């Protein structure tokens, strides 16, 4: 075999391998849309259940004592009541961010991991946007007493009551942040 032939084959392999890796690692275009829709449905169903079965100002209903309670409350701002009274402007921004992420994932399919975390963030943003646009406030119902114990020990008061959409945004963001510290083995 000639050196020129080996060099051409090596160059072809070096060009094809990254393409194959990306094709194998990316997900179908519909995956982020279906995942976000499922999470969004779960969020809206849980909020509807809370509105039907819980009363604002009522004592907490323990689900797992010391870990998880049901408590109905409403938020017209963002986490820790930041931007209180701005539910509609925040809802518009959340909706644009959530839809923007889904459009991006549709036009530029990503790896499974990135599709998952961005779909979580998109679903959470859209879920809270729906509440803000429909009711002028976001429905929250999940209370984690152990998190309140931590925030009180740090002198920050009770941990906010939250919902499934909030969990999606926080989990997606944390996973994205953690992944940013991981070295890509293909860049060595």
Coordinates of N, CA and C in Angstrom, one line a residue:
X1 N 0.8 -1.2 0.0 CA 0.0 0.0 0.0 C 0.9 1.2 0.0
X2 N 0.5 2.2 -0.7 CA 1.3 3.4 -0.9 C 1.0 4.4 0.3
X3 N 2.0 5.3 0.6 CA 1.8 6.3 1.6 C 0.7 7.2 1.3
X4 N 0.6 7.7 0.1 CA -0.5 8.6 -0.3 C -1.8 8.0 -0.1
X5 N -2.0 6.7 -0.4 CA -3.3 6.0 -0.2 C -3.6 6.0 1.3
X6 N -2.7 5.7 2.1 CA -2.9 5.6 3.6 C -3.3 7.0 4.1
X7 N -2.6 8.0 3.6 CA -2.9 9.4 4.0 C -4.3 9.8 3.7
X8 N -4.8 9.5 2.5 CA -6.1 9.8 2.0 C -7.2 9.0 2.9
X9 N -6.9 7.8 3.1 CA -7.9 7.0 4.0 C -7.9 7.5 5.4
X10 N -6.8 7.9 5.9 CA -6.7 8.5 7.3 C -7.5 9.8 7.3
X11 N -7.3 10.7 6.3 CA -8.1 11.9 6.3 C -9.6 11.7 6.2
X12 N -10.0 10.7 5.4 CA -11.4 10.4 5.2 C -12.0 9.9 6.6
X13 N -11.2 9.0 7.3 CA -11.7 8.5 8.6 C -11.8 9.7 9.6
X14 N -10.8 10.6 9.6 CA -10.8 11.7 10.5 C -12.0 12.6 10.3
X15 N -12.4 12.7 9.0 CA -13.6 13.6 8.7 C -14.9 12.9 9.0
X16 N -15.0 11.6 8.8 CA -16.3 10.9 9.0 C -16.6 10.6 10.5
X17 N -15.5 10.2 11.3 CA -15.8 9.9 12.7 C -16.6 10.9 13.4
X18 N -16.2 12.2 13.4 CA -17.0 13.2 14.1 C -18.4 13.3 13.6
X19 N -18.7 13.1 12.4 CA -20.0 13.1 11.8 C -20.8 12.0 12.4
X20 N -20.2 10.8 12.4 CA -20.9 9.6 12.9 C -21.2 9.8 14.4
X21 N -20.2 10.3 15.2 CA -20.4 10.5 16.6 C -21.6 11.4 16.9
X22 N -21.7 12.5 16.1 CA -22.8 13.5 16.3 C -24.1 12.9 15.9
X23 N -24.1 12.1 14.9 CA -25.4 11.5 14.5 C -25.9 10.5 15.5
X24 N -25.0 9.7 16.1 CA -25.4 8.7 17.0 C -25.8 9.4 18.3
X25 N -25.1 10.5 18.7 CA -25.4 11.2 20.0 C -26.6 12.1 19.9
X26 N -27.0 12.6 18.7 CA -28.2 13.5 18.7 C -29.5 12.7 18.8
X27 N -30.5 13.4 19.1 CA -31.8 12.7 19.3 C -32.7 13.1 18.2
X28 N -33.8 12.4 18.0 CA -34.8 12.8 17.0 C -35.4 14.2 17.2
X29 N -35.7 14.8 16.2 CA -36.3 16.2 16.3 C -37.5 16.3 17.3
X30 N -38.3 15.3 17.3 CA -39.5 15.3 18.1 C -39.3 15.1 19.6
X31 N -38.1 14.5 19.9 CA -37.8 14.2 21.3 C -38.0 15.4 22.3
X32 N -37.3 16.5 22.1 CA -37.5 17.6 23.0 C -38.9 18.1 23.1
X33 N -39.6 18.1 21.9 CA -41.0 18.6 21.9 C -41.9 17.6 22.7
X34 N -41.7 16.3 22.6 CA -42.6 15.4 23.4 C -42.2 15.4 24.8
X35 N -40.9 15.5 25.2 CA -40.5 15.6 26.6 C -41.1 16.9 27.2
X36 N -40.9 18.0 26.5 CA -41.4 19.3 27.1 C -42.9 19.2 27.2
X37 N -43.6 18.7 26.3 CA -45.1 18.6 26.3 C -45.5 17.7 27.5
X38 N -44.8 16.6 27.7 CA -45.2 15.7 28.9 C -44.9 16.4 30.2
X39 N -43.8 17.1 30.3 CA -43.5 17.8 31.6 C -44.5 19.0 31.8
X40 N -44.8 19.6 30.7 CA -45.8 20.8 30.8 C -47.2 20.2 31.2
X41 N -47.6 19.1 30.6 CA -48.9 18.5 31.0 C -48.9 18.1 32.5
X42 N -47.8 17.5 32.9 CA -47.7 17.2 34.4 C -47.8 18.4 35.3
X43 N -47.1 19.4 34.9 CA -47.1 20.7 35.7 C -48.5 21.2 35.7
X44 N -49.2 21.3 34.6 CA -50.5 21.9 34.6 C -51.5 21.0 35.3
X45 N -51.4 19.7 35.2 CA -52.3 18.8 36.0 C -52.1 19.0 37.5
X46 N -50.8 19.1 37.9 CA -50.5 19.2 39.3 C -51.1 20.6 39.8
X47 N -50.9 21.6 39.1 CA -51.4 22.9 39.5 C -53.0 22.9 39.5
X48 N -53.6 22.2 38.6 CA -55.1 22.1 38.6 C -55.5 21.3 39.8
X49 N -54.8 20.3 40.1 CA -55.1 19.5 41.3 C -55.0 20.3 42.6
X50 N -53.9 21.1 42.7 CA -53.7 21.9 43.9 C -54.8 23.0 44.0
X51 N -55.2 23.6 42.9 CA -56.3 24.6 43.0 C -57.6 24.0 43.4
X52 N -57.8 22.7 43.0 CA -59.1 22.0 43.4 C -59.1 21.4 44.8
X53 N -57.9 21.1 45.3 CA -57.8 20.3 46.6 C -57.2 21.0 47.7
X54 N -56.5 22.1 47.5 CA -55.8 22.8 48.6 C -56.4 24.2 48.8
X55 N -56.2 24.7 49.9 CA -56.7 26.1 50.2 C -55.5 27.0 50.6
X56 N -55.5 28.2 50.1 CA -54.4 29.1 50.5 C -54.6 29.5 51.9
X57 N -53.5 29.5 52.7 CA -53.5 29.8 54.1 C -53.8 28.7 55.0
X58 N -54.2 27.5 54.4 CA -54.4 26.3 55.3 C -53.1 25.7 55.7
X59 N -53.1 25.0 56.8 CA -51.9 24.4 57.3 C -51.3 23.4 56.3
X60 N -50.0 23.2 56.3 CA -49.4 22.3 55.4 C -49.9 20.9 55.6
X61 N -50.0 20.1 54.5 CA -50.5 18.7 54.5 C -49.2 17.9 54.2
X62 N -48.7 17.2 55.2 CA -47.5 16.4 55.0 C -47.8 15.2 54.1
X63 N -46.8 15.1 53.1 CA -46.8 13.9 52.2 C -45.8 12.9 52.7
X64 N -44.6 13.4 52.9 CA -43.5 12.7 53.5 C -43.0 13.6 54.7
X65 N -43.4 13.3 55.9 CA -43.1 14.2 57.0 C -41.6 14.7 57.1
X66 N -41.5 16.0 57.2 CA -40.1 16.6 57.3 C -39.5 16.8 55.9
X67 N -40.0 16.2 54.9 CA -39.4 16.2 53.5 C -40.3 16.9 52.5
X68 N -41.6 16.6 52.5 CA -42.5 17.2 51.5 C -43.9 17.4 52.0
X69 N -44.3 18.6 51.8 CA -45.7 19.0 52.2 C -46.4 19.6 51.0
X70 N -47.8 19.6 51.1 CA -48.6 20.4 50.1 C -49.0 21.7 50.8
X71 N -48.7 22.8 50.2 CA -49.1 24.1 50.7 C -49.4 25.0 49.5
X72 N -50.7 25.4 49.4 CA -51.0 26.3 48.3 C -50.7 27.7 48.5
X73 N -50.0 28.3 47.5 CA -49.6 29.7 47.6 C -49.5 30.2 46.1
X74 N -49.4 31.5 46.0 CA -49.3 32.1 44.7 C -48.2 33.1 44.7
X75 N -47.6 33.3 43.5 CA -46.4 34.1 43.4 C -46.6 35.0 42.2
X76 N -46.5 36.3 42.4 CA -46.7 37.3 41.2 C -45.3 37.7 40.7
X77 N -44.3 37.1 41.2 CA -42.9 37.4 40.7 C -42.1 36.2 40.3
X78 N -40.9 36.2 40.8 CA -40.0 35.0 40.5 C -39.6 34.4 41.8
X79 N -38.6 33.6 41.9 CA -38.2 32.9 43.1 C -37.9 34.0 44.2
X80 N -38.2 33.6 45.4 CA -38.0 34.4 46.6 C -38.8 35.7 46.5
X81 N -39.9 35.7 45.7 CA -40.7 36.9 45.4 C -40.0 38.1 44.8
X82 N -38.9 37.8 44.1 CA -38.2 38.9 43.3 C -39.2 39.3 42.2
X83 N -39.2 40.6 41.9 CA -40.0 41.2 40.9 C -41.5 41.0 41.2
X84 N -41.9 41.0 42.4 CA -43.3 40.8 42.8 C -44.2 41.8 42.0
X85 N -45.4 41.4 41.6 CA -46.3 42.2 40.9 C -46.0 42.3 39.4
X86 N -45.0 41.5 38.9 CA -44.6 41.5 37.5 C -45.0 40.2 36.8
X87 N -46.1 39.6 37.2 CA -46.4 38.3 36.6 C -46.5 38.3 35.1
X88 N -47.2 39.2 34.5 CA -47.4 39.2 33.1 C -46.2 39.5 32.3
X89 N -45.4 40.5 32.6 CA -44.1 40.7 31.9 C -43.2 39.5 32.0
X90 N -43.1 39.0 33.3 CA -42.3 37.8 33.4 C -42.8 36.6 32.6
X91 N -44.1 36.5 32.5 CA -44.7 35.4 31.8 C -44.4 35.5 30.3
X92 N -44.4 36.7 29.8 CA -44.0 36.9 28.3 C -42.6 36.5 28.1
X93 N -41.7 36.9 29.0 CA -40.3 36.6 28.9 C -40.1 35.1 29.0
X94 N -40.7 34.4 30.0 CA -40.6 33.0 30.1 C -41.1 32.3 28.9
X95 N -42.2 32.7 28.4 CA -42.8 32.1 27.2 C -41.8 32.2 26.0
X96 N -41.3 33.4 25.8 CA -40.3 33.6 24.7 C -39.1 32.7 24.9
X97 N -38.6 32.6 26.1 CA -37.4 31.8 26.4 C -37.7 30.3 26.1
X98 N -38.8 29.8 26.7 CA -39.2 28.4 26.5 C -39.4 28.1 25.0
X99 N -40.2 28.9 24.3 CA -40.4 28.6 22.9 C -39.1 28.7 22.1
X100 N -38.3 29.7 22.4 CA -37.0 29.9 21.8 C -36.1 28.7 21.9
X101 N -36.1 28.1 23.1 CA -35.3 26.9 23.3 C -35.8 25.7 22.5
X102 N -37.1 25.6 22.4 CA -37.7 24.5 21.7 C -37.5 24.7 20.2
X103 N -37.6 25.9 19.7 CA -37.3 26.2 18.3 C -35.8 25.8 18.0
X104 N -34.9 26.3 18.8 CA -33.5 26.0 18.7 C -33.3 24.5 18.6
X105 N -33.9 23.7 19.5 CA -33.7 22.2 19.5 C -34.3 21.6 18.3
X106 N -35.3 22.2 17.7 CA -36.0 21.6 16.5 C -35.1 21.9 15.3
X107 N -34.5 23.1 15.2 CA -33.7 23.5 14.1 C -32.3 22.9 14.1
X108 N -31.8 22.7 15.4 CA -30.4 22.2 15.5 C -30.4 21.1 16.6
X109 N -30.8 19.9 16.2 CA -30.8 18.8 17.1 C -29.5 18.7 17.9
X110 N -29.6 18.4 19.2 CA -28.4 18.3 20.0 C -28.2 16.9 20.6
X111 N -27.2 16.7 21.4 CA -27.0 15.4 22.1 C -28.2 15.1 23.0
X112 N -28.3 13.9 23.4 CA -29.4 13.5 24.3 C -29.4 14.3 25.6
X113 N -28.2 14.5 26.1 CA -28.1 15.2 27.4 C -28.5 16.6 27.2
X114 N -28.0 17.3 26.2 CA -28.3 18.7 26.0 C -29.8 18.9 25.7
X115 N -30.4 18.0 24.9 CA -31.8 18.0 24.6 C -32.6 17.8 25.8
X116 N -32.2 16.9 26.7 CA -32.9 16.7 28.0 C -32.9 17.9 28.8
X117 N -31.7 18.5 29.1 CA -31.7 19.6 30.0 C -32.3 20.9 29.5
X118 N -32.2 21.1 28.2 CA -32.9 22.3 27.6 C -34.4 22.1 27.5
X119 N -34.8 20.9 27.3 CA -36.3 20.6 27.3 C -36.8 20.8 28.7
X120 N -36.1 20.4 29.8 CA -36.5 20.7 31.1 C -36.7 22.2 31.4
X121 N -35.7 22.9 31.0 CA -35.8 24.4 31.2 C -36.9 25.0 30.4
X122 N -37.1 24.6 29.1 CA -38.2 25.1 28.3 C -39.5 24.8 28.9
X123 N -39.7 23.5 29.3 CA -41.0 23.1 29.9 C -41.3 23.9 31.1
X124 N -40.4 24.1 32.0 CA -40.6 24.9 33.2 C -40.9 26.3 32.9
X125 N -40.2 26.9 32.0 CA -40.5 28.3 31.6 C -41.9 28.5 31.1
X126 N -42.3 27.6 30.2 CA -43.6 27.7 29.6 C -44.7 27.4 30.6
X127 N -44.4 26.4 31.5 CA -45.4 26.1 32.5 C -45.7 27.3 33.4
X128 N -44.7 28.0 33.8 CA -45.0 29.2 34.7 C -45.5 30.3 33.9
X129 N -45.2 30.4 32.6 CA -45.7 31.4 31.7 C -47.2 31.3 31.5
X130 N -47.6 30.1 31.4 CA -49.1 29.8 31.2 C -49.8 30.4 32.5
X131 N -49.3 30.1 33.7 CA -50.0 30.6 34.9 C -50.0 32.1 34.9
X132 N -48.9 32.7 34.6 CA -48.8 34.2 34.6 C -49.7 34.8 33.6
X133 N -49.8 34.2 32.5 CA -50.7 34.8 31.5 C -52.2 34.6 31.8
X134 N -52.5 33.4 32.3 CA -53.9 33.0 32.6 C -54.4 33.7 33.9
X135 N -53.6 33.7 34.9 CA -54.1 34.1 36.3 C -53.4 35.4 36.8
X136 N -52.3 35.8 36.2 CA -51.6 36.9 36.7 C -50.8 36.6 37.9
X137 N -50.6 35.3 38.1 CA -49.8 34.8 39.3 C -49.5 33.3 39.0
X138 N -48.4 32.8 39.6 CA -48.0 31.4 39.4 C -48.5 30.6 40.6
X139 N -49.1 29.4 40.4 CA -49.5 28.6 41.4 C -48.4 27.7 41.9
X140 N -48.1 27.7 43.2 CA -47.1 26.9 43.9 C -47.7 26.0 44.9
X141 N -47.2 24.8 45.1 CA -47.8 23.9 46.1 C -46.9 23.0 46.8
X142 N -45.6 22.9 46.4 CA -44.7 22.0 47.0 C -43.8 22.7 48.0
X143 N -43.8 22.2 49.2 CA -43.0 22.8 50.3 C -42.1 21.7 50.8
X144 N -40.8 22.1 50.9 CA -39.8 21.1 51.4 C -39.2 21.6 52.7
X145 N -39.8 21.1 53.8 CA -39.3 21.6 55.2 C -37.8 21.5 55.4
X146 N -37.2 20.5 54.9 CA -35.8 20.3 55.1 C -35.0 21.4 54.4
X147 N -35.5 21.9 53.2 CA -34.8 23.0 52.6 C -35.0 24.3 53.4
X148 N -36.2 24.5 54.0 CA -36.4 25.6 54.8 C -35.5 25.6 56.0
X149 N -35.2 24.4 56.6 CA -34.3 24.3 57.7 C -32.9 24.8 57.4
X150 N -32.5 24.5 56.1 CA -31.2 24.9 55.7 C -31.1 26.4 55.4
X151 N -32.1 26.9 54.7 CA -32.1 28.4 54.5 C -32.3 29.2 55.7
X152 N -33.1 28.7 56.7 CA -33.2 29.4 58.0 C -31.9 29.4 58.7
X153 N -31.2 28.3 58.7 CA -29.8 28.2 59.4 C -28.8 29.2 58.7
X154 N -29.0 29.5 57.5 CA -28.2 30.5 56.8 C -28.7 31.9 56.9
X155 N -29.8 32.1 57.7 CA -30.3 33.4 57.9 C -31.1 33.9 56.8
X156 N -31.7 33.1 55.9 CA -32.4 33.5 54.7 C -33.9 33.2 54.8
X157 N -34.4 32.9 55.9 CA -35.9 32.6 56.0 C -36.2 31.3 55.4
X158 N -37.5 31.1 55.2 CA -38.0 29.8 54.7 C -37.7 29.7 53.2
X159 N -37.5 28.5 52.8 CA -37.3 28.2 51.4 C -38.6 28.4 50.7
X160 N -38.6 29.0 49.5 CA -39.9 29.2 48.8 C -40.7 27.9 48.5
X161 N -42.0 28.1 48.5 CA -42.8 27.0 48.0 C -42.8 27.0 46.5
X162 N -42.7 25.9 45.9 CA -42.5 25.8 44.4 C -43.4 24.9 43.7
X163 N -43.2 24.7 42.4 CA -44.1 23.8 41.6 C -43.2 22.9 40.7
X164 N -43.8 22.1 39.9 CA -43.1 21.2 39.0 C -42.3 22.0 38.0
X165 N -42.9 23.1 37.5 CA -42.2 23.9 36.5 C -40.9 24.5 37.1
X166 N -40.9 24.9 38.3 CA -39.7 25.4 39.0 C -38.7 24.3 39.1
X167 N -39.1 23.1 39.4 CA -38.2 22.0 39.6 C -37.5 21.7 38.2
X168 N -38.3 21.8 37.2 CA -37.7 21.5 35.8 C -36.6 22.6 35.5
X169 N -36.9 23.8 35.7 CA -35.9 24.9 35.4 C -34.7 24.7 36.3
X170 N -34.9 24.5 37.6 CA -33.7 24.4 38.5 C -32.9 23.1 38.2
X171 N -33.5 22.0 38.0 CA -32.8 20.8 37.7 C -32.1 20.9 36.3
X172 N -32.8 21.4 35.3 CA -32.1 21.6 34.0 C -30.9 22.5 34.1
X173 N -31.1 23.6 34.8 CA -30.0 24.6 35.0 C -28.8 24.0 35.8
X174 N -29.1 23.2 36.8 CA -28.0 22.6 37.6 C -27.3 21.6 36.8
X175 N -28.0 20.8 36.0 CA -27.3 19.8 35.2 C -26.5 20.4 34.1
X176 N -27.0 21.5 33.6 CA -26.2 22.2 32.6 C -24.9 22.8 33.2
X177 N -25.1 23.4 34.4 CA -23.9 23.9 35.1 C -22.9 22.8 35.4
X178 N -23.3 21.7 35.9 CA -22.4 20.6 36.3 C -21.7 20.1 35.0
X179 N -22.5 20.0 33.9 CA -21.9 19.5 32.7 C -20.8 20.4 32.1
X180 N -20.9 21.7 32.5 CA -20.0 22.7 32.0 C -18.6 22.5 32.6
X181 N -18.5 21.8 33.7 CA -17.3 21.5 34.4 C -16.6 20.2 33.9
X182 N -17.4 19.4 33.2 CA -16.9 18.2 32.7 C -16.0 18.4 31.4
X183 N -14.9 17.8 31.4 CA -14.0 17.9 30.2 C -14.6 17.0 29.1
X184 N -14.6 17.5 27.9 CA -15.0 16.7 26.8 C -13.9 15.8 26.3
X185 N -14.0 14.5 26.4 CA -12.9 13.6 26.0 C -12.5 13.7 24.6
X186 N -13.3 14.3 23.7 CA -13.0 14.4 22.3 C -12.2 15.6 22.0
X187 N -12.0 16.5 23.0 CA -11.2 17.7 22.7 C -9.7 17.5 23.1
X188 N -9.3 16.4 23.6 CA -7.9 16.2 24.0 C -7.0 16.0 22.8

